XYZ file of C-alpha atoms in Angstrom:
413
model
C 67.744 -72.407 -20.442
C 64.488 -73.544 -20.713
C 63.070 -73.762 -24.001
C 59.518 -72.453 -25.007
C 58.135 -74.164 -28.577
C 55.372 -72.134 -30.652
C 53.594 -73.542 -33.480
C 52.282 -70.941 -35.611
C 53.328 -67.950 -36.360
C 49.697 -66.200 -36.929
C 48.011 -63.794 -34.288
C 48.611 -65.945 -31.500
C 52.249 -66.883 -31.726
C 53.026 -63.355 -32.694
C 52.244 -61.948 -29.708
C 53.436 -64.705 -27.520
C 56.434 -64.212 -29.222
C 57.053 -60.283 -28.128
C 55.772 -60.907 -24.605
C 58.284 -63.677 -24.120
C 61.587 -62.308 -25.834
C 64.333 -61.017 -24.403
C 62.991 -62.576 -20.897
C 65.977 -65.237 -21.045
C 63.612 -67.982 -22.233
C 65.328 -70.214 -25.650
C 62.040 -69.478 -27.691
C 61.877 -71.924 -30.745
C 59.173 -70.542 -33.867
C 57.767 -72.727 -35.735
C 55.649 -72.004 -38.938
C 54.732 -74.307 -42.712
C 55.148 -70.523 -44.024
C 57.956 -68.287 -43.370
C 55.806 -65.049 -43.254
C 52.687 -63.897 -40.958
C 49.855 -62.953 -42.685
C 47.119 -60.670 -42.378
C 44.485 -62.645 -43.046
C 41.355 -59.643 -43.052
C 42.658 -58.223 -45.484
C 43.085 -61.325 -48.026
C 40.054 -60.689 -49.506
C 41.010 -57.632 -50.626
C 43.982 -59.384 -52.233
C 41.664 -61.837 -54.061
C 39.511 -58.783 -55.605
C 42.475 -56.655 -56.959
C 42.887 -54.058 -54.449
C 46.781 -55.167 -52.460
C 49.104 -57.146 -53.293
C 50.045 -60.401 -51.915
C 53.873 -59.359 -50.498
C 52.025 -56.365 -48.586
C 49.639 -58.074 -46.196
C 52.854 -60.025 -45.317
C 55.860 -59.690 -43.011
C 58.024 -62.271 -42.849
C 58.911 -64.171 -40.072
C 62.833 -63.968 -39.677
C 62.936 -60.064 -39.978
C 60.739 -59.948 -37.031
C 63.038 -62.216 -35.170
C 66.194 -61.252 -35.228
C 64.153 -58.011 -33.060
C 63.626 -60.594 -31.069
C 66.598 -61.619 -28.717
C 65.738 -65.508 -27.410
C 64.139 -65.783 -30.640
C 64.862 -68.111 -33.157
C 62.458 -69.662 -36.574
C 62.056 -73.303 -38.217
C 60.344 -73.610 -41.671
C 58.709 -76.817 -41.128
C 55.117 -78.710 -41.027
C 54.361 -80.315 -37.853
C 52.958 -83.407 -37.409
C 52.434 -83.915 -34.319
C 53.468 -83.332 -30.123
C 55.167 -86.184 -28.548
C 53.560 -85.547 -24.932
C 55.330 -88.111 -22.728
C 58.928 -86.718 -24.098
C 58.121 -83.395 -24.471
C 58.669 -82.687 -28.421
C 57.171 -81.085 -31.223
C 57.312 -84.189 -34.503
C 58.170 -81.853 -37.598
C 58.860 -83.487 -41.269
C 62.281 -82.039 -40.653
C 63.221 -84.028 -37.050
C 61.823 -83.536 -33.437
C 61.986 -80.141 -31.823
C 62.319 -80.361 -27.612
C 60.305 -77.812 -25.788
C 59.749 -77.519 -21.922
C 56.702 -75.406 -22.591
C 54.709 -75.719 -25.797
C 51.827 -73.037 -27.104
C 50.347 -74.977 -30.101
C 48.535 -72.300 -32.407
C 48.088 -73.874 -35.648
C 44.999 -71.478 -36.491
C 42.236 -72.609 -38.233
C 41.073 -74.061 -41.814
C 37.793 -73.826 -43.748
C 34.776 -75.872 -42.980
C 33.043 -76.894 -45.778
C 30.639 -79.670 -43.393
C 31.329 -82.317 -45.557
C 30.067 -81.096 -48.761
C 32.756 -82.944 -50.556
C 31.568 -81.002 -54.468
C 32.052 -78.075 -52.704
C 34.959 -78.587 -51.622
C 36.631 -79.435 -55.069
C 34.841 -76.458 -56.716
C 34.540 -73.700 -54.082
C 37.129 -70.771 -53.464
C 38.081 -70.024 -49.900
C 40.791 -67.152 -48.781
C 42.754 -69.289 -45.836
C 45.831 -69.429 -47.683
C 48.290 -66.141 -49.310
C 48.226 -68.517 -52.118
C 44.129 -68.211 -51.952
C 44.196 -64.371 -52.568
C 45.939 -65.225 -55.746
C 44.211 -67.810 -57.366
C 40.795 -66.028 -56.447
C 42.119 -63.290 -58.471
C 43.168 -64.891 -61.341
C 39.881 -66.891 -61.697
C 37.923 -63.990 -61.474
C 40.121 -62.266 -64.262
C 40.321 -65.057 -66.786
C 36.281 -65.518 -65.850
C 36.012 -61.751 -67.812
C 38.550 -62.971 -70.363
C 36.508 -66.013 -71.417
C 33.055 -63.865 -71.240
C 34.739 -61.508 -74.243
C 35.219 -64.253 -76.377
C 31.588 -66.482 -75.352
C 29.460 -66.174 -77.866
C 26.640 -68.226 -75.712
C 24.851 -64.893 -73.827
C 23.731 -67.942 -71.111
C 27.603 -68.522 -70.780
C 28.507 -65.083 -70.313
C 25.945 -64.121 -67.385
C 27.485 -67.278 -65.995
C 31.199 -66.232 -66.291
C 30.281 -62.968 -64.865
C 28.330 -64.710 -61.947
C 29.417 -64.896 -58.814
C 28.607 -67.132 -55.964
C 29.713 -66.347 -52.629
C 28.385 -68.469 -49.385
C 28.125 -67.055 -45.718
C 26.822 -63.573 -43.946
C 29.900 -63.626 -41.950
C 32.306 -60.118 -41.443
C 34.720 -61.543 -44.823
C 31.086 -62.665 -46.716
C 29.632 -59.459 -46.468
C 33.259 -57.758 -47.268
C 34.199 -60.002 -50.053
C 31.144 -58.676 -51.756
C 30.911 -55.106 -51.292
C 35.065 -55.570 -52.648
C 33.612 -58.317 -56.034
C 30.798 -55.962 -56.721
C 32.339 -52.566 -56.251
C 35.667 -54.408 -58.574
C 33.299 -54.958 -60.992
C 30.776 -51.730 -61.620
C 33.563 -49.519 -61.333
C 36.611 -51.143 -62.780
C 36.129 -54.793 -64.649
C 33.548 -52.104 -66.524
C 36.051 -50.110 -67.838
C 38.246 -52.495 -68.790
C 35.339 -54.311 -70.600
C 33.935 -51.968 -72.958
C 32.638 -54.847 -74.995
C 30.798 -56.636 -72.147
C 27.269 -55.299 -70.681
C 29.161 -55.302 -66.987
C 25.965 -54.776 -65.452
C 24.964 -57.489 -66.191
C 27.107 -59.194 -63.544
C 25.790 -60.686 -60.912
C 27.317 -61.010 -56.895
C 24.473 -63.518 -55.207
C 25.075 -63.936 -51.192
C 24.124 -66.420 -50.213
C 22.893 -66.616 -46.417
C 21.813 -69.841 -44.420
C 20.002 -67.542 -41.841
C 17.981 -64.223 -41.576
C 20.028 -61.791 -40.839
C 24.106 -60.724 -42.162
C 26.265 -60.013 -39.550
C 24.567 -62.335 -36.733
C 26.983 -61.021 -34.017
C 26.194 -57.002 -34.534
C 23.431 -55.054 -33.853
C 20.038 -55.687 -35.554
C 19.701 -51.873 -36.759
C 23.487 -52.327 -38.161
C 22.473 -55.928 -39.905
C 19.868 -53.554 -41.775
C 22.072 -51.437 -42.865
C 24.213 -53.774 -43.948
C 21.332 -55.143 -46.104
C 20.834 -52.309 -46.973
C 23.436 -51.073 -48.563
C 24.399 -54.329 -50.241
C 21.566 -54.275 -52.228
C 22.029 -51.062 -53.335
C 25.374 -51.693 -54.953
C 23.850 -54.572 -56.140
C 24.502 -57.355 -54.966
C 21.743 -59.751 -54.128
C 21.074 -61.380 -50.905
C 19.400 -64.783 -50.836
C 18.005 -65.660 -47.027
C 17.183 -68.522 -45.190
C 19.140 -70.162 -48.734
C 22.119 -73.398 -48.041
C 24.318 -74.480 -51.147
C 24.613 -78.491 -50.865
C 25.428 -79.465 -53.855
C 28.356 -77.237 -57.220
C 29.491 -78.335 -60.112
C 32.144 -76.511 -62.368
C 29.275 -74.227 -64.537
C 26.302 -74.397 -61.844
C 25.570 -73.919 -57.590
C 22.427 -76.085 -56.463
C 20.912 -74.610 -53.378
C 19.278 -77.153 -50.644
C 15.027 -76.544 -52.408
C 16.952 -77.557 -55.790
C 16.953 -74.197 -57.197
C 20.347 -73.912 -59.152
C 22.496 -70.382 -59.579
C 24.234 -70.781 -63.397
C 27.931 -70.001 -61.980
C 31.088 -70.697 -62.635
C 33.162 -68.717 -59.198
C 32.067 -70.152 -55.998
C 33.347 -68.522 -52.745
C 32.526 -70.681 -48.830
C 32.840 -68.004 -46.458
C 30.568 -70.140 -43.751
C 32.781 -71.306 -41.402
C 35.604 -72.686 -39.426
C 37.669 -75.472 -38.140
C 40.857 -76.520 -36.190
C 43.473 -77.405 -37.745
C 44.104 -80.919 -39.161
C 47.014 -80.237 -36.238
C 44.034 -80.501 -33.382
C 43.136 -84.565 -34.742
C 46.784 -85.255 -34.178
C 46.647 -84.320 -30.177
C 45.321 -87.114 -28.624
C 42.172 -84.835 -27.260
C 38.127 -85.195 -27.341
C 37.335 -82.305 -29.631
C 34.493 -79.962 -29.145
C 32.379 -78.548 -32.028
C 34.463 -76.986 -34.607
C 37.296 -79.396 -34.226
C 38.525 -77.663 -31.230
C 40.397 -78.304 -28.717
C 38.891 -77.710 -24.789
C 41.267 -76.027 -22.988
C 41.972 -74.857 -18.998
C 40.702 -71.758 -17.783
C 44.390 -70.693 -18.348
C 44.825 -71.882 -21.953
C 46.787 -75.714 -20.800
C 45.715 -78.722 -21.625
C 44.717 -81.033 -19.392
C 46.765 -83.661 -17.415
C 49.350 -81.385 -19.225
C 50.086 -77.571 -17.588
C 53.150 -76.887 -19.897
C 51.048 -76.658 -22.635
C 49.358 -74.111 -23.988
C 46.823 -74.007 -26.748
C 45.544 -70.641 -28.527
C 44.117 -68.923 -30.840
C 40.915 -71.125 -33.235
C 42.310 -74.069 -31.931
C 41.263 -73.664 -28.532
C 37.949 -74.460 -27.333
C 36.590 -71.966 -23.839
C 33.859 -71.138 -22.246
C 33.049 -67.408 -21.151
C 29.542 -66.377 -20.152
C 28.137 -69.352 -20.944
C 29.162 -69.529 -24.485
C 32.616 -70.456 -26.628
C 34.573 -67.951 -26.847
C 34.092 -66.835 -31.114
C 37.257 -68.303 -33.823
C 38.191 -64.108 -34.346
C 41.549 -62.385 -34.038
C 41.412 -60.699 -30.983
C 40.915 -63.221 -28.734
C 44.003 -65.135 -30.965
C 45.556 -62.109 -29.868
C 45.136 -61.874 -26.161
C 45.402 -65.170 -25.682
C 49.278 -65.486 -27.103
C 49.641 -62.683 -24.879
C 48.480 -64.680 -22.022
C 50.294 -67.680 -22.830
C 53.174 -65.486 -22.896
C 52.707 -63.867 -19.842
C 51.572 -66.541 -18.405
C 54.967 -69.165 -19.143
C 56.753 -65.523 -17.615
C 55.268 -65.278 -14.052
C 55.735 -69.060 -13.821
C 59.095 -69.408 -14.248
C 59.226 -66.212 -11.878
C 57.068 -69.124 -9.325
C 54.131 -66.928 -9.626
C 50.613 -68.492 -10.477
C 49.244 -66.699 -13.675
C 45.386 -65.639 -12.853
C 42.467 -67.461 -15.219
C 42.497 -66.323 -18.609
C 39.783 -63.551 -19.428
C 39.269 -62.616 -22.830
C 38.151 -58.924 -22.793
C 35.801 -58.038 -25.828
C 36.444 -54.469 -27.402
C 33.986 -54.668 -30.314
C 33.846 -56.048 -34.334
C 33.723 -53.774 -37.611
C 33.012 -54.457 -41.311
C 33.245 -53.344 -44.062
C 31.042 -52.503 -47.173
C 32.381 -51.032 -49.627
C 34.326 -47.387 -49.991
C 33.068 -45.417 -47.553
C 30.638 -47.706 -45.906
C 31.535 -49.970 -42.783
C 29.300 -50.911 -40.193
C 31.761 -50.980 -35.825
C 30.514 -52.047 -32.370
C 32.871 -51.412 -29.404
C 32.371 -50.381 -26.436
C 28.303 -50.084 -26.481
C 28.841 -47.590 -29.389
C 27.498 -48.254 -32.766
C 29.258 -46.564 -35.528
C 28.038 -46.872 -39.355
C 28.734 -45.199 -42.883
C 31.719 -43.578 -42.915
C 33.003 -42.791 -39.689
C 33.115 -46.519 -38.763
C 34.728 -46.705 -42.483
C 37.202 -44.681 -40.795
C 37.523 -46.157 -37.567
C 38.364 -49.837 -39.599
C 40.808 -48.362 -42.472
C 42.598 -46.800 -39.360
C 42.824 -50.302 -36.964
C 43.766 -52.187 -39.730
C 46.820 -49.978 -40.490
C 47.817 -50.523 -36.422
C 47.269 -54.040 -36.750
C 49.663 -54.671 -40.190
C 53.071 -55.699 -39.382
C 55.500 -53.882 -40.847
C 56.402 -49.599 -41.619
C 56.943 -50.573 -45.756
C 53.278 -52.506 -45.694
C 51.070 -49.733 -44.211
C 52.601 -47.693 -46.260
C 51.617 -49.540 -49.015
C 48.151 -50.548 -48.298
C 47.637 -46.809 -46.918
C 48.756 -45.635 -50.692
C 46.328 -48.195 -52.793
C 43.528 -47.347 -50.450
C 44.235 -43.526 -51.469
C 44.077 -44.111 -54.935
C 40.920 -46.594 -54.845
C 39.757 -43.787 -52.581
C 40.010 -41.165 -55.159
C 40.268 -42.976 -58.838
C 37.587 -45.723 -58.325
C 40.940 -47.632 -59.858
C 42.491 -50.532 -58.453
C 46.131 -51.292 -60.292
C 46.662 -55.028 -58.889
C 44.416 -56.582 -61.609
C 47.156 -59.308 -62.708
C 46.948 -62.715 -64.271
C 49.106 -64.016 -63.089
C 48.434 -67.848 -63.544
C 46.759 -69.468 -66.480
C 44.611 -72.412 -65.979
C 42.876 -74.176 -68.385
C 39.441 -74.457 -67.556
């Protein structure tokens, strides 16, 4: 029986495993975490909207439903291509086919001080850590006698005007204005600032202009300060420095300005493309290694003159393709080249407000928000998770209340 090893249980790895299950192959799933994380909703953990457990699902619970699959909890250190073995901290795993989908990490573009002081959202623990920090900042503000320091504690700088930055800014502003304002009556919460910093002259650059304008108008109406053509170049615990020397007194810096391939990519001995991504053949295989597939954020593949974006839909389609390609090759068939089918993009701004572009149509407002909700519920793994998330959203919609306002770790600052 031939063995397929899948590195990474993200969106791509999960899809590949589903396709390969029950196909007469020995499928080994490898990840350093024992769960699949639904990363698009991680910002809602950071803004006290969802419990962290509701957006994660155990890999072993999935694997027991997939015939012929088993899971290894391990950190992958590299791949020995000549020996056809995956090198992990727990030993080596031989393979006949290998699918590499280790995902991406935050790209700070060499800004060491920013990397030290900024928060990001890539791992499940990041959401809980960010929530602890935000709530602790308000607790500290309550007892802070200096008005300037108190205002800095309630100032939040968000870098990056893409979907993550926009969604986090909207969710954070709603948390402050509708929830924390009631929790902290002794504070003038209206003085809290949420500042969204974007290096270019628009938000959601991949969307049509009218949706960009709607997003900007909606965020500003909510109270979010949007700074265009601005770059963060330095950071300290109590302030953020922009490229023009301007200083924003703030205790919280959130970075969503870019990602790069996971560190595993640098160990593969391949000359990387921008963002550390690995160039792949039209069938997603690694040049010189037709048994190795690279998928998701790690893969660099150009289509229609541009590299495919590092987003979940690309990873899902690549994962499905890689699984089907292996099955086809075992039948003696030659798979067709991979082609990504762009079904559109969307972003939520706040309660009853979102933007979406799909199949040549543009949506905004309540209809786009409803579509966003339904699609995210559909792609969540686990019936319980869907119910829990849906109930949290319903509760917040009707009562403007977020139940997960818990400081689960006290950090000395």
